[in-house]
Short mmCIF file of C-alpha atoms in Angstrom, two decimals:
data_model
loop_
_atom_site.label_atom_id
_atom_site.label_comp_id
_atom_site.label_asym_id
_atom_site.label_seq_id
_atom_site.Cartn_x
_atom_site.Cartn_y
_atom_site.Cartn_z
CA MET Y 1 -13.46 9.82 53.47
CA GLY Y 2 -10.01 10.03 51.03
CA ALA Y 3 -11.09 11.55 47.87
CA ALA Y 4 -12.24 8.75 45.02
CA THR Y 5 -9.08 8.29 43.33
CA ARG Y 6 -10.17 8.47 39.21
CA LYS Y 7 -7.93 5.84 36.61
CA SER Y 8 -5.83 8.27 34.49
CA PRO Y 9 -6.46 7.50 31.25
CA LYS Y 10 -3.03 6.36 30.97
CA MET Y 11 -4.42 2.68 32.30
CA ILE Y 12 -7.86 3.13 30.39
CA LEU Y 13 -5.94 3.54 27.36
CA GLY Y 14 -4.27 -0.01 27.35
CA LYS Y 15 -1.14 2.20 28.64
CA LYS Y 16 0.08 -1.58 30.90
CA ILE Y 17 -1.22 -3.92 28.70
CA ASN Y 18 0.95 -5.93 26.29
CA PRO Y 19 1.64 -5.43 22.78
CA TYR Y 20 1.66 -8.12 21.86
CA LEU Y 21 -2.20 -7.87 22.23
CA GLY Y 22 -1.89 -5.14 19.29
CA LEU Y 23 -0.42 -7.24 17.56
CA LEU Y 24 -2.68 -10.48 17.94
CA ILE Y 25 -5.75 -8.33 17.42
CA VAL Y 26 -4.78 -6.68 14.05
CA PHE Y 27 -3.40 -11.16 13.04
CA LEU Y 28 -6.64 -12.14 14.21
CA LEU Y 29 -8.82 -10.34 12.45
CA TRP Y 30 -6.58 -10.81 9.12
CA PHE Y 31 -7.29 -14.70 9.77
CA VAL Y 32 -10.84 -14.31 9.11
CA PHE Y 33 -10.52 -12.92 6.51
CA ALA Y 34 -7.68 -15.19 4.36
CA SER Y 35 -9.52 -18.10 6.08
CA PRO Y 36 -11.10 -18.78 2.60
CA TYR Y 37 -7.88 -20.00 1.39
CA PHE Y 38 -5.85 -21.13 4.82
CA LEU Y 39 -9.08 -23.44 5.83
CA HIS Y 40 -11.13 -24.43 2.83
CA HIS Y 41 -8.65 -23.29 -0.09
CA LEU Y 42 -9.50 -21.28 -1.87
CA VAL Y 43 -7.76 -18.89 -4.21
CA PRO Y 44 -7.60 -15.57 -4.72
CA PHE Y 45 -7.09 -15.45 -7.91
CA PRO Y 46 -9.93 -14.56 -10.25
CA THR Y 47 -10.33 -17.94 -12.14
CA ARG Y 48 -14.22 -17.38 -13.43
CA GLN Y 49 -13.20 -14.70 -16.32
CA LEU Y 50 -10.39 -17.09 -18.14
CA VAL Y 51 -13.70 -18.88 -19.36
CA ALA Y 52 -16.38 -15.94 -18.47
CA PHE Y 53 -15.24 -12.92 -20.21
CA PHE Y 54 -12.70 -13.20 -23.15
CA GLU Y 55 -12.61 -14.56 -26.19
CA PRO Y 56 -13.73 -16.91 -27.46
CA TRP Y 57 -14.37 -19.17 -24.79
CA ASN Y 58 -17.39 -16.09 -23.66
CA GLN Y 59 -19.19 -17.49 -26.66
CA TYR Y 60 -19.64 -21.29 -25.64
CA ASP Y 61 -23.01 -21.84 -23.69
CA LYS Y 62 -21.32 -24.04 -21.22
CA TYR Y 63 -19.55 -20.86 -20.21
CA ALA Y 64 -21.24 -18.06 -19.73
CA GLY Y 65 -22.68 -16.36 -16.98
CA PRO Y 66 -21.37 -13.57 -15.08
CA VAL Y 67 -18.01 -12.50 -14.48
CA LYS Y 68 -18.20 -12.07 -10.74
CA ASN Y 69 -16.07 -8.97 -10.77
CA ASN Y 70 -14.70 -7.50 -14.14
CA ALA Y 71 -12.51 -4.91 -12.61
CA MET Y 72 -9.52 -7.68 -12.95
CA PRO Y 73 -8.48 -8.63 -16.65
CA ASP Y 74 -5.24 -7.20 -15.89
CA VAL Y 75 -4.31 -10.13 -12.71
CA VAL Y 76 -5.84 -12.66 -15.42
CA THR Y 77 -3.73 -11.60 -18.68
CA GLN Y 78 -0.48 -9.77 -17.16
CA ILE Y 79 0.32 -10.19 -13.50
CA TYR Y 80 0.10 -13.81 -12.60
CA PRO Y 81 1.25 -15.09 -16.94
CA TRP Y 82 4.74 -12.73 -16.10
CA LYS Y 83 4.42 -13.47 -12.60
CA HIS Y 84 4.43 -18.04 -13.93
CA PHE Y 85 7.39 -17.01 -16.36
CA THR Y 86 10.21 -15.24 -13.98
CA ILE Y 87 8.75 -18.03 -11.15
CA THR Y 88 9.44 -20.55 -14.04
CA GLU Y 89 13.02 -19.02 -15.41
CA LEU Y 90 14.15 -17.99 -11.65
CA LYS Y 91 14.30 -21.98 -11.60
CA LYS Y 92 16.21 -22.90 -14.16
CA GLY Y 93 18.99 -20.09 -13.00
CA HIS Y 94 18.25 -17.63 -15.47
CA VAL Y 95 16.90 -14.03 -14.77
CA PRO Y 96 14.47 -13.34 -17.78
CA LEU Y 97 15.86 -10.55 -19.91
CA TRP Y 98 13.04 -11.32 -22.36
CA ASN Y 99 9.84 -12.74 -22.09
CA PRO Y 100 9.04 -13.94 -25.93
CA PHE Y 101 5.58 -15.14 -25.05
CA ASN Y 102 4.37 -11.77 -24.28
CA PHE Y 103 3.65 -9.83 -28.23
CA SER Y 104 5.99 -11.07 -30.90
CA GLY Y 105 8.55 -10.54 -27.11
CA ASN Y 106 9.13 -7.84 -24.55
CA PRO Y 107 11.57 -7.24 -21.61
CA ALA Y 108 10.40 -9.10 -19.29
CA LEU Y 109 12.95 -7.69 -16.54
CA ALA Y 110 12.94 -4.10 -17.65
CA ASN Y 111 9.12 -4.12 -17.59
CA PHE Y 112 8.91 -3.24 -13.91
CA GLN Y 113 5.43 -5.23 -12.63
CA THR Y 114 7.38 -8.73 -13.52
CA ALA Y 115 9.06 -7.48 -9.84
CA ILE Y 116 12.00 -10.33 -10.94
CA PHE Y 117 13.89 -9.38 -7.70
CA SER Y 118 11.67 -9.38 -4.99
CA PRO Y 119 12.15 -11.13 -1.89
CA PHE Y 120 9.21 -12.73 -1.79
CA ASN Y 121 10.15 -14.86 -5.11
CA LEU Y 122 11.31 -17.66 -2.83
CA PHE Y 123 7.97 -18.48 -1.42
CA TYR Y 124 8.05 -19.82 -5.07
CA PHE Y 125 10.91 -21.96 -4.25
CA LEU Y 126 9.32 -23.52 -1.35
CA LEU Y 127 5.74 -23.92 -2.31
CA PRO Y 128 3.23 -24.57 -4.91
CA PHE Y 129 2.94 -21.72 -7.69
CA ILE Y 130 -1.01 -21.77 -6.39
CA ASP Y 131 0.25 -21.72 -2.74
CA ALA Y 132 2.87 -19.49 -3.18
CA TRP Y 133 0.59 -16.62 -5.20
CA SER Y 134 -2.46 -17.04 -2.56
CA ILE Y 135 0.34 -16.67 0.81
CA VAL Y 136 2.02 -13.74 -1.29
CA ILE Y 137 -1.62 -11.89 -1.82
CA LEU Y 138 -3.11 -12.72 1.16
CA LEU Y 139 0.47 -11.83 3.58
CA GLN Y 140 -0.52 -7.94 1.59
CA PRO Y 141 -2.74 -6.53 4.00
CA LEU Y 142 -1.35 -9.11 7.69
CA LEU Y 143 2.24 -6.69 6.55
CA ALA Y 144 0.59 -3.67 5.72
CA GLY Y 145 -1.66 -3.61 9.26
CA PHE Y 146 1.69 -5.05 11.25
CA PHE Y 147 3.67 -2.07 9.60
CA VAL Y 148 1.65 0.90 10.28
CA TYR Y 149 0.46 -0.83 14.58
CA LEU Y 150 5.22 -0.43 14.76
CA LEU Y 151 4.93 3.08 14.07
CA SER Y 152 1.95 4.03 15.85
CA ARG Y 153 3.70 2.53 18.80
CA GLU Y 154 6.81 4.08 17.97
CA LEU Y 155 4.39 7.69 17.70
CA LYS Y 156 3.25 7.08 21.45
CA ILE Y 157 0.01 5.89 20.43
CA SER Y 158 -1.83 2.93 23.12
CA THR Y 159 -1.77 -0.12 22.23
CA TRP Y 160 -5.86 0.06 20.74
CA GLY Y 161 -4.98 2.98 19.34
CA ALA Y 162 -2.26 1.40 16.98
CA ALA Y 163 -4.20 -1.71 16.69
CA VAL Y 164 -6.98 0.74 15.06
CA SER Y 165 -4.72 2.08 12.95
CA GLY Y 166 -3.41 -0.65 11.85
CA VAL Y 167 -6.82 -2.44 10.79
CA THR Y 168 -7.76 0.56 9.19
CA PHE Y 169 -5.19 0.50 6.98
CA MET Y 170 -4.62 -3.27 6.09
CA PHE Y 171 -8.56 -3.24 4.71
CA CYS Y 172 -9.14 0.84 3.15
CA GLY Y 173 -10.31 0.38 -0.35
CA PHE Y 174 -7.23 1.43 -1.49
CA MET Y 175 -5.39 -2.08 -0.25
CA VAL Y 176 -8.68 -4.12 -0.53
CA VAL Y 177 -9.20 -3.02 -4.18
CA TRP Y 178 -5.23 -3.62 -5.19
CA MET Y 179 -5.26 -6.49 -3.23
CA ALA Y 180 -5.98 -9.10 -6.11
CA TYR Y 181 -2.09 -7.84 -8.36
CA GLY Y 182 0.26 -8.08 -6.25
CA THR Y 183 2.29 -5.12 -6.29
CA LEU Y 184 0.47 -1.83 -5.47
CA ALA Y 185 -0.61 -2.76 -2.08
CA LEU Y 186 2.56 -4.75 -1.46
CA ALA Y 187 5.13 -1.74 -2.70
CA ILE Y 188 3.15 0.84 -0.25
CA ALA Y 189 2.57 -1.96 2.88
CA PHE Y 190 6.54 -0.72 2.94
CA LEU Y 191 5.88 2.93 4.22
CA PRO Y 192 4.10 2.54 7.09
CA LEU Y 193 7.50 0.47 8.35
CA ALA Y 194 9.85 3.00 6.86
CA LEU Y 195 9.15 5.78 8.99
CA PHE Y 196 9.03 2.91 11.62
CA ALA Y 197 12.95 3.04 10.49
CA ILE Y 198 12.72 7.29 11.32
CA GLU Y 199 11.61 7.33 13.66
CA ARG Y 200 13.84 4.24 16.37
CA TYR Y 201 16.75 5.67 13.85
CA TRP Y 202 15.83 9.69 16.07
CA ARG Y 203 15.45 8.26 19.35
CA THR Y 204 18.43 5.46 19.19
CA ARG Y 205 20.94 6.00 16.63
CA SER Y 206 21.32 2.09 16.45
CA GLN Y 207 22.77 1.83 12.92
CA ARG Y 208 19.96 -1.31 11.94
CA TYR Y 209 17.20 0.94 11.37
CA SER Y 210 19.02 3.44 9.25
CA LEU Y 211 19.83 -0.25 7.52
CA LEU Y 212 15.98 -1.28 7.79
CA LEU Y 213 15.18 2.09 6.29
CA ALA Y 214 17.00 1.24 3.33
CA LEU Y 215 15.69 -2.29 2.59
CA SER Y 216 11.62 -1.02 2.85
CA ILE Y 217 12.56 1.35 0.28
CA ALA Y 218 14.45 -1.30 -1.68
CA ILE Y 219 11.62 -3.90 -1.07
CA SER Y 220 9.11 -1.98 -1.52
CA ILE Y 221 10.71 -1.04 -5.31
CA PHE Y 222 11.24 -4.77 -5.83
CA SER Y 223 7.80 -5.25 -5.07
CA GLY Y 224 6.57 -4.38 -8.77
CA HIS Y 225 4.84 -1.08 -9.07
CA PHE Y 226 6.40 2.02 -9.79
CA GLN Y 227 4.65 5.22 -9.47
CA THR Y 228 4.45 3.26 -5.82
CA SER Y 229 7.57 3.40 -4.41
CA LEU Y 230 7.09 6.56 -5.71
CA TYR Y 231 4.10 7.85 -3.66
CA LEU Y 232 7.25 6.00 -0.80
CA LEU Y 233 10.15 7.68 -1.97
CA ILE Y 234 8.20 11.28 -1.86
CA THR Y 235 7.04 10.95 2.25
CA VAL Y 236 9.90 9.40 3.12
CA ILE Y 237 11.47 12.44 2.67
CA ALA Y 238 9.20 14.23 3.95
CA TYR Y 239 9.38 13.25 6.86
CA VAL Y 240 12.97 12.90 7.29
CA LEU Y 241 12.76 16.64 6.65
CA TYR Y 242 9.43 17.18 8.97
CA LYS Y 243 11.72 15.29 11.81
CA PHE Y 244 14.90 18.11 10.73
CA MET Y 245 12.47 21.05 11.47
CA LEU Y 246 11.77 19.56 15.35
CA THR Y 247 15.15 19.09 16.86
CA LYS Y 248 17.82 20.37 13.77
CA ASP Y 249 19.68 17.79 13.80
CA HIS Y 250 22.10 17.74 10.85
CA LYS Y 251 23.83 14.89 11.42
CA THR Y 252 20.42 12.46 12.02
CA MET Y 253 19.09 14.43 8.94
CA PHE Y 254 22.19 13.25 6.73
CA ILE Y 255 22.67 9.72 7.61
CA LEU Y 256 18.94 9.22 6.84
CA TYR Y 257 19.00 10.46 3.40
CA LEU Y 258 22.54 8.48 3.03
CA SER Y 259 19.66 5.33 3.85
CA ILE Y 260 17.12 6.96 0.64
CA CYS Y 261 20.15 7.36 -1.27
CA LEU Y 262 21.55 3.47 -0.49
CA GLY Y 263 17.43 2.13 -0.89
CA VAL Y 264 17.64 3.33 -4.44
CA VAL Y 265 20.84 2.05 -5.40
CA ILE Y 266 20.12 -1.51 -3.86
CA SER Y 267 16.88 -0.90 -6.58
CA LEU Y 268 19.62 0.91 -9.51
CA ILE Y 269 19.58 -3.23 -10.78
CA GLN Y 270 15.46 -2.94 -11.06
CA ILE Y 271 15.92 0.84 -12.22
CA ILE Y 272 18.30 1.77 -14.18
CA PRO Y 273 15.88 -1.29 -17.07
CA THR Y 274 13.25 0.29 -16.65
CA ILE Y 275 14.26 3.76 -17.20
CA VAL Y 276 15.74 2.15 -21.00
CA PHE Y 277 11.95 1.35 -21.60
CA TYR Y 278 10.26 3.26 -20.66
CA THR Y 279 11.96 5.70 -22.66
CA GLN Y 280 11.31 3.98 -25.99
CA SER Y 281 8.37 3.15 -24.68
CA PHE Y 282 4.88 4.99 -26.26
CA ARG Y 283 3.21 5.70 -23.15
CA SER Y 284 6.68 7.32 -22.01
CA ASN Y 285 5.37 10.67 -23.76
CA SER Y 286 1.36 10.51 -22.76
CA THR Y 287 -0.18 12.46 -19.42
CA ILE Y 288 -3.30 12.09 -17.86
CA VAL Y 289 -4.80 15.56 -17.70
CA ASP Y 290 -8.30 14.68 -17.16
CA GLY Y 291 -7.58 12.05 -14.26
CA GLY Y 292 -8.11 12.69 -10.88
CA ILE Y 293 -11.31 12.03 -8.67
CA PRO Y 294 -14.00 13.64 -9.36
CA LEU Y 295 -15.51 15.92 -6.35
CA TYR Y 296 -18.75 14.49 -6.40
CA TYR Y 297 -17.41 11.05 -6.23
CA LEU Y 298 -15.72 11.96 -2.56
CA ILE Y 299 -19.23 10.86 -1.56
CA THR Y 300 -17.72 7.68 -1.77
CA SER Y 301 -15.75 8.09 1.24
CA PHE Y 302 -18.14 8.40 3.18
CA ALA Y 303 -20.03 5.97 0.90
CA PRO Y 304 -17.81 3.15 -0.92
CA ASP Y 305 -20.77 1.55 -2.98
CA PHE Y 306 -22.58 4.84 -3.09
CA PHE Y 307 -22.36 4.71 -7.43
CA GLY Y 308 -21.91 0.77 -7.61
CA ASN Y 309 -19.75 -2.10 -7.39
CA PRO Y 310 -18.25 -3.55 -9.80
CA VAL Y 311 -18.14 -7.29 -7.90
CA THR Y 312 -21.99 -6.94 -7.61
CA ARG Y 313 -22.21 -5.73 -11.38
CA ASN Y 314 -24.03 -2.26 -10.85
CA ASP Y 315 -20.94 -0.17 -10.15
CA TRP Y 316 -23.16 2.52 -13.57
CA VAL Y 317 -19.77 5.10 -13.03
CA GLY Y 318 -16.76 3.03 -13.53
CA PHE Y 319 -12.62 4.12 -12.02
CA TYR Y 320 -13.60 1.38 -8.82
CA ALA Y 321 -10.85 0.60 -7.75
CA GLU Y 322 -9.06 3.65 -9.04
CA ARG Y 323 -11.04 6.44 -7.02
CA ALA Y 324 -10.81 3.83 -4.01
CA SER Y 325 -11.02 6.50 -0.78
CA PHE Y 326 -12.56 4.51 1.21
CA VAL Y 327 -11.36 4.15 5.20
CA GLY Y 328 -13.95 3.55 7.37
CA ILE Y 329 -16.83 5.61 9.00
CA ILE Y 330 -15.57 4.70 12.86
CA PRO Y 331 -11.94 5.13 11.41
CA LEU Y 332 -12.70 8.87 9.12
CA TYR Y 333 -14.14 10.07 12.38
CA LEU Y 334 -12.22 9.44 14.81
CA ALA Y 335 -9.21 10.59 12.17
CA GLY Y 336 -11.17 13.76 12.53
CA LEU Y 337 -11.11 13.35 16.24
CA SER Y 338 -7.32 13.54 16.29
CA LEU Y 339 -6.98 17.30 15.32
CA PHE Y 340 -8.45 18.41 18.05
CA GLU Y 341 -5.33 16.99 20.04
CA ARG Y 342 -2.70 19.93 20.74
CA LYS Y 343 -0.61 17.62 22.41
CA LYS Y 344 0.66 16.01 20.00
CA ARG Y 345 2.54 17.13 16.94
CA ASP Y 346 3.16 14.31 15.14
CA ILE Y 347 -0.80 14.91 14.31
CA ILE Y 348 0.06 18.31 11.83
CA PHE Y 349 2.29 16.08 9.87
CA PHE Y 350 0.24 13.02 9.22
CA ALA Y 351 -2.50 15.71 8.38
CA GLY Y 352 -0.99 17.84 6.17
CA LEU Y 353 -0.59 14.61 4.31
CA ALA Y 354 -3.40 13.57 4.15
CA LEU Y 355 -4.77 17.04 2.89
CA VAL Y 356 -1.95 17.75 0.13
CA ALA Y 357 -2.79 14.05 -1.25
CA LEU Y 358 -6.53 14.81 -1.33
CA LEU Y 359 -5.32 17.77 -3.63
CA PHE Y 360 -3.41 15.74 -6.28
CA ALA Y 361 -5.91 13.16 -5.81
CA VAL Y 362 -8.92 15.22 -7.12
CA ALA Y 363 -9.96 16.81 -10.13
CA SER Y 364 -9.09 20.32 -9.22
CA PRO Y 365 -6.24 22.69 -11.38
CA LEU Y 366 -3.59 21.79 -9.34
CA GLN Y 367 -3.81 18.04 -10.53
CA SER Y 368 -3.62 19.57 -14.65
CA LEU Y 369 -1.39 21.03 -13.27
CA LEU Y 370 1.02 18.55 -12.29
CA ALA Y 371 -0.17 16.44 -15.27
CA LEU Y 372 1.15 19.35 -17.66
CA SER Y 373 4.76 19.17 -16.00
CA HIS Y 374 5.54 15.72 -17.51
CA ILE Y 375 6.96 13.82 -14.50
CA PRO Y 376 7.78 10.69 -15.31
CA VAL Y 377 5.43 8.01 -14.26
CA ILE Y 378 4.06 10.87 -12.41
CA SER Y 379 2.62 12.22 -15.44
CA SER Y 380 1.66 9.35 -17.08
CA SER Y 381 0.45 7.12 -14.66
CA ASN Y 382 -2.80 7.36 -12.87
CA PRO Y 383 -3.17 10.51 -10.08
CA THR Y 384 -5.87 9.12 -8.52
CA ARG Y 385 -3.83 6.19 -6.66
CA ILE Y 386 -1.61 8.91 -4.09
CA ILE Y 387 -5.06 8.80 -2.44
CA VAL Y 388 -3.24 6.37 -0.56
CA LEU Y 389 -1.45 8.43 1.35
CA CYS Y 390 -4.41 9.92 2.29
CA SER Y 391 -5.59 6.44 3.71
CA PHE Y 392 -2.08 5.86 5.02
CA ALA Y 393 -2.64 8.50 7.00
CA LEU Y 394 -6.00 8.60 8.44
CA SER Y 395 -4.97 5.09 8.91
CA VAL Y 396 -2.91 6.41 11.81
CA LEU Y 397 -5.16 9.94 12.30
CA SER Y 398 -7.41 7.02 14.01
CA GLY Y 399 -5.12 6.20 16.48
CA PHE Y 400 -4.57 9.30 17.71
CA GLY Y 401 -8.35 9.90 17.88
CA LEU Y 402 -9.22 7.26 19.79
CA ASP Y 403 -6.59 8.05 22.64
CA TYR Y 404 -7.87 11.35 22.25
CA LEU Y 405 -11.70 10.25 22.84
CA CYS Y 406 -10.67 7.83 25.84
CA GLU Y 407 -9.47 11.23 27.20
CA SER Y 408 -11.49 13.05 26.72
CA LEU Y 409 -13.87 10.74 27.88
CA SER Y 410 -11.96 9.86 31.16
CA LEU Y 411 -12.12 13.03 32.45
#
């Protein structure tokens, strides 16, 4: 008898499987998550806060009662009203430069979080406001999952591994806790698409991918949270440099950096008014020196509700949203396994990204030094939000880890 045949690791990893199956998995899991809106028309908006959290309504017995999640007052008092005002003005054919309803009047266009130039505002012209709001909020994890899947496949991760990476990022702690704002999660969702464009351009030299890179950066900036988009921009610049160090291809690096510049130039219509507004704000001179994640709080990377949860009203430490680092126990385990993979060099970049992001997120002399450097936006914003880069990197590494595990078991 001939020697028994052994299935190759590629067969086990699903290389022969239609890659659209992975996208289908990401979509189905997202639809289950979003089904309360699509099936029961429950809106992703903290309406309970309107009457139970703010004066004077919370003084009436008929409205009194626990607020389901008291971690999102800004959605009620800022993000939603700003968006409603912006869309109302845009429908009148006006670009809102000034918001007369905010205090005694405040800049509107220069307020980054109004996201006046976001292409997702088109939904508000096609649908009733509340439905457009719901769609944009719910699209954030779907886009994040799809884009990570595309990047993972471009990095030669298997269909199943890419699906794990996509699902991990779309439901990681950062994406979930900031989803209701419709700004932070949307801004960072385009990071994997930008890296996908870099990978694809490096392989094909097709100019459409250099354009995709520029548009990814611009859309992120237009999404309404400059700090998060700045993290995206820094990561993209670092990734191009990493690819150059591997290939020594000066021409490709130069074109991609031009694409990055083009994305920023497209965004100047939003950036310039914001810079002027920022320089006149008292917060531009403030720094957050002790805002890092305490080392003891990293236990929440394994048990996110170890110190409680604002939804169940037992969050006795606070800062739940600002310190959300959970990506899931299984993805974290798989990300650790990926470090044993010696064949794929890209693991080095994502492992380094996760480590650097973690070091700048935790309370440490390094984080304090960054705060004291007085770098605009970076030094004056909560430093813990850089943890999203760690979550993103771990999501990609989890796909590599699943492939490594399956290859090991096939031996």
